[in-house]
C-alpha cells in the first residue's frame, strides 16, 4: 500500500500531491479580535459568506494555475477553524494539509497555559492520530514558533510538547523562526536534543535571510530550508530571495528547499493597518514570476520539480524507524 498524507479531505497518496506550496494559509483570523474590534472602521471587516466565497474563488484560481496541494500551518493562535476549511475544500479540487501545535512567541493562551505539559503533548498526538475536535480531519505535521527573543516565557514548554509528540507519532515539524536573529539554529538545537530527527524539521522563513553561512548551517544538519515568503518584500525583496535560492541550488541544496509565499485569502491583522497597505497576496506569484526567473538564471526544470513536487513528498513520507 502506498504511503499517504492526511488532508482536509482525507488521506492522499504521497505521489499524488503534485506541485505543492509548503507554507500557505487560507485565513489568518482571530475571532476574539472580531468580537471586540469588528466595527472599528465602520462596516464589519469579516463577513463569513463573503470571505468563504472569496477563498473558493482564489483557491480555484490557484488550482487552475497548476498547484495541486497547499500546506496550511495555521494552528491555535492563528485562527485555525477546520469546519470552515472543510466547507471551502468541498468546492475546490485542492489538497489542503493542516497542522497541530501552537503559535506563540512568548506565552501560551490561558486555555492551554494552565494545563500540564503532558496534556499538551496528548492534545497534539490526538489531533494527529484521531482528528481535530470532532471534524475527522487529522493533522499531518506539528507547528510551533521561535521568534526574535528566543527561548523565553512558555516557548520552551511548547517546544518540549511538540518534540514529544513528534517523537511519539513520527510527524514532521515546522518552526516559525526569525531569520535576522538566526533562531532557526536555536529551534533546531532544542528540538534535536529532545529527540526529533533534524530531517523531520523545516525552518520556516529561513528564506528571509541572505546569509548563506546561516542557511548552510541549517541544511548541514539535514533540516529543511523554508524559502516560503516570496512576494513579501517587507522581510526580503524577491530579487534577493532569488539570488540566494540560485546560490543554494548551485551548491547542491535543492533537495532541502521548501517553496511558498506565506500568503492567505485574508489576514485580519492587515485590516486598517498602513504597514501592510501595499501587500497583495498572490498564491501564483511563484509560478508566474519566480520560476521563470529561476529558469533564466540557470536552475533546471528538474530542480524546480524537485523543490515543488519531490521535496514535499519526502517531508511527509513516514518516518524511518529509530
Short mmCIF file of N, CA and C in Angstrom, two decimals, residues 162-223:
data_model
loop_
_atom_site.label_atom_id
_atom_site.label_comp_id
_atom_site.label_asym_id
_atom_site.label_seq_id
_atom_site.Cartn_x
_atom_site.Cartn_y
_atom_site.Cartn_z
N UNK A 162 5.88 19.78 21.62
CA UNK A 162 5.94 19.50 20.18
C UNK A 162 6.92 18.36 19.91
N UNK A 163 8.09 18.43 20.53
CA UNK A 163 9.11 17.39 20.32
C UNK A 163 8.60 16.04 20.79
N UNK A 164 7.97 16.00 21.95
CA UNK A 164 7.46 14.74 22.48
C UNK A 164 6.42 14.14 21.53
N UNK A 165 5.54 14.99 20.99
CA UNK A 165 4.53 14.49 20.05
C UNK A 165 5.16 14.03 18.75
N UNK A 166 6.20 14.73 18.30
CA UNK A 166 6.88 14.33 17.07
C UNK A 166 7.57 12.99 17.23
N UNK A 167 8.22 12.80 18.38
CA UNK A 167 8.90 11.53 18.64
C UNK A 167 7.89 10.39 18.72
N UNK A 168 6.75 10.65 19.38
CA UNK A 168 5.75 9.60 19.55
C UNK A 168 5.06 9.22 18.24
N UNK A 169 4.78 10.21 17.39
CA UNK A 169 3.99 9.95 16.19
C UNK A 169 4.81 9.84 14.91
N UNK A 170 6.03 10.39 14.92
CA UNK A 170 6.82 10.44 13.69
C UNK A 170 6.44 11.58 12.77
N UNK A 171 5.50 12.44 13.19
CA UNK A 171 5.07 13.56 12.35
C UNK A 171 6.18 14.59 12.23
N UNK A 172 6.32 15.20 11.05
CA UNK A 172 7.34 16.24 10.89
C UNK A 172 6.94 17.53 11.60
N UNK A 173 7.91 18.44 11.74
CA UNK A 173 7.72 19.67 12.50
C UNK A 173 8.09 20.88 11.65
N UNK A 174 7.24 21.90 11.68
CA UNK A 174 7.55 23.20 11.09
C UNK A 174 7.72 24.21 12.20
N UNK A 175 8.79 25.00 12.14
CA UNK A 175 9.04 26.02 13.16
C UNK A 175 9.09 27.39 12.50
N UNK A 176 8.18 28.28 12.90
CA UNK A 176 8.29 29.68 12.51
C UNK A 176 9.52 30.24 13.20
N UNK A 177 10.38 30.92 12.44
CA UNK A 177 11.61 31.46 13.01
C UNK A 177 11.84 32.88 12.53
N UNK A 178 12.78 33.54 13.19
CA UNK A 178 13.19 34.89 12.83
C UNK A 178 14.58 34.81 12.22
N UNK A 179 14.67 35.06 10.92
CA UNK A 179 15.94 34.88 10.22
C UNK A 179 17.03 35.86 10.68
N UNK A 180 16.74 37.16 10.84
CA UNK A 180 17.81 38.06 11.30
C UNK A 180 18.39 37.65 12.65
N UNK A 181 17.54 37.11 13.55
CA UNK A 181 18.02 36.66 14.86
C UNK A 181 18.57 35.23 14.82
N UNK A 182 18.49 34.60 13.66
CA UNK A 182 19.00 33.23 13.45
C UNK A 182 18.41 32.23 14.44
N UNK A 183 17.13 32.39 14.73
CA UNK A 183 16.53 31.49 15.72
C UNK A 183 16.27 30.10 15.16
N UNK A 184 16.45 29.92 13.86
CA UNK A 184 16.35 28.57 13.31
C UNK A 184 17.33 27.62 13.95
N UNK A 185 18.54 28.10 14.25
CA UNK A 185 19.56 27.25 14.87
C UNK A 185 19.17 26.92 16.32
N UNK A 186 18.57 27.89 17.01
CA UNK A 186 18.11 27.64 18.38
C UNK A 186 17.01 26.59 18.37
N UNK A 187 16.07 26.74 17.46
CA UNK A 187 14.97 25.78 17.36
C UNK A 187 15.49 24.38 17.04
N UNK A 188 16.41 24.31 16.10
CA UNK A 188 16.98 23.00 15.73
C UNK A 188 17.67 22.34 16.90
N UNK A 189 18.49 23.09 17.60
CA UNK A 189 19.22 22.53 18.74
C UNK A 189 18.25 22.02 19.81
N UNK A 190 17.22 22.80 20.09
CA UNK A 190 16.27 22.42 21.13
C UNK A 190 15.48 21.17 20.75
N UNK A 191 14.99 21.13 19.53
CA UNK A 191 14.17 20.00 19.10
C UNK A 191 14.99 18.73 18.93
N UNK A 192 16.19 18.86 18.38
CA UNK A 192 17.00 17.65 18.17
C UNK A 192 17.50 17.10 19.51
N UNK A 193 17.79 17.95 20.47
CA UNK A 193 18.19 17.46 21.80
C UNK A 193 17.05 16.70 22.46
N UNK A 194 15.81 17.05 22.07
CA UNK A 194 14.64 16.36 22.62
C UNK A 194 14.29 15.12 21.82
N UNK A 195 15.12 14.79 20.84
CA UNK A 195 14.94 13.53 20.13
C UNK A 195 14.35 13.60 18.74
N UNK A 196 14.06 14.81 18.24
CA UNK A 196 13.48 14.93 16.91
C UNK A 196 14.58 14.83 15.86
N UNK A 197 14.36 13.99 14.86
CA UNK A 197 15.30 13.84 13.75
C UNK A 197 15.33 15.15 12.95
N UNK A 198 16.49 15.77 12.74
CA UNK A 198 16.52 17.05 12.01
C UNK A 198 15.96 16.96 10.60
N UNK A 199 16.00 15.78 9.99
CA UNK A 199 15.44 15.64 8.65
C UNK A 199 13.92 15.72 8.66
N UNK A 200 13.33 15.76 9.87
CA UNK A 200 11.87 15.89 10.01
C UNK A 200 11.48 17.31 10.42
N UNK A 201 12.41 18.26 10.31
CA UNK A 201 12.16 19.64 10.74
C UNK A 201 12.37 20.59 9.57
N UNK A 202 11.43 21.52 9.37
CA UNK A 202 11.63 22.60 8.42
C UNK A 202 11.70 23.91 9.19
N UNK A 203 12.73 24.69 8.87
CA UNK A 203 12.91 26.00 9.47
C UNK A 203 12.18 27.01 8.60
N UNK A 204 10.95 27.32 8.98
CA UNK A 204 10.15 28.26 8.20
C UNK A 204 10.78 29.64 8.22
N UNK A 205 10.70 30.31 7.10
CA UNK A 205 11.17 31.68 6.90
C UNK A 205 12.69 31.79 6.91
N UNK A 206 13.38 30.66 6.76
CA UNK A 206 14.83 30.73 6.57
C UNK A 206 15.16 31.60 5.36
N UNK A 207 14.28 31.59 4.37
CA UNK A 207 14.49 32.37 3.15
C UNK A 207 14.38 33.86 3.33
N UNK A 208 14.04 34.33 4.53
CA UNK A 208 14.11 35.77 4.81
C UNK A 208 15.57 36.21 4.92
N UNK A 209 16.47 35.26 5.04
CA UNK A 209 17.89 35.56 5.20
C UNK A 209 18.63 35.34 3.88
N UNK A 210 19.64 36.20 3.64
CA UNK A 210 20.55 36.00 2.52
C UNK A 210 21.95 35.62 3.02
N UNK A 211 22.02 35.27 4.30
CA UNK A 211 23.27 34.85 4.92
C UNK A 211 23.48 33.37 4.61
N UNK A 212 24.29 33.10 3.62
CA UNK A 212 24.48 31.71 3.18
C UNK A 212 25.11 30.85 4.26
N UNK A 213 25.92 31.43 5.11
CA UNK A 213 26.50 30.63 6.19
C UNK A 213 25.41 30.14 7.15
N UNK A 214 24.46 31.00 7.45
CA UNK A 214 23.32 30.61 8.30
C UNK A 214 22.51 29.51 7.63
N UNK A 215 22.22 29.68 6.36
CA UNK A 215 21.40 28.70 5.64
C UNK A 215 22.15 27.37 5.49
N UNK A 216 23.44 27.44 5.24
CA UNK A 216 24.24 26.21 5.16
C UNK A 216 24.24 25.48 6.49
N UNK A 217 24.33 26.23 7.58
CA UNK A 217 24.38 25.61 8.90
C UNK A 217 23.09 24.86 9.19
N UNK A 218 21.96 25.40 8.75
CA UNK A 218 20.69 24.70 8.92
C UNK A 218 20.66 23.44 8.07
N UNK A 219 20.97 23.60 6.79
CA UNK A 219 20.89 22.47 5.86
C UNK A 219 21.89 21.38 6.19
N UNK A 220 23.02 21.76 6.77
CA UNK A 220 24.05 20.77 7.10
C UNK A 220 23.56 19.77 8.14
N UNK A 221 22.57 20.15 8.93
CA UNK A 221 22.02 19.23 9.94
C UNK A 221 21.09 18.20 9.31
N UNK A 222 20.67 18.48 8.07
CA UNK A 222 19.67 17.65 7.42
C UNK A 222 18.29 18.27 7.45
N UNK A 223 18.14 19.41 8.13
CA UNK A 223 16.84 20.08 8.21
C UNK A 223 16.51 20.77 6.89
#
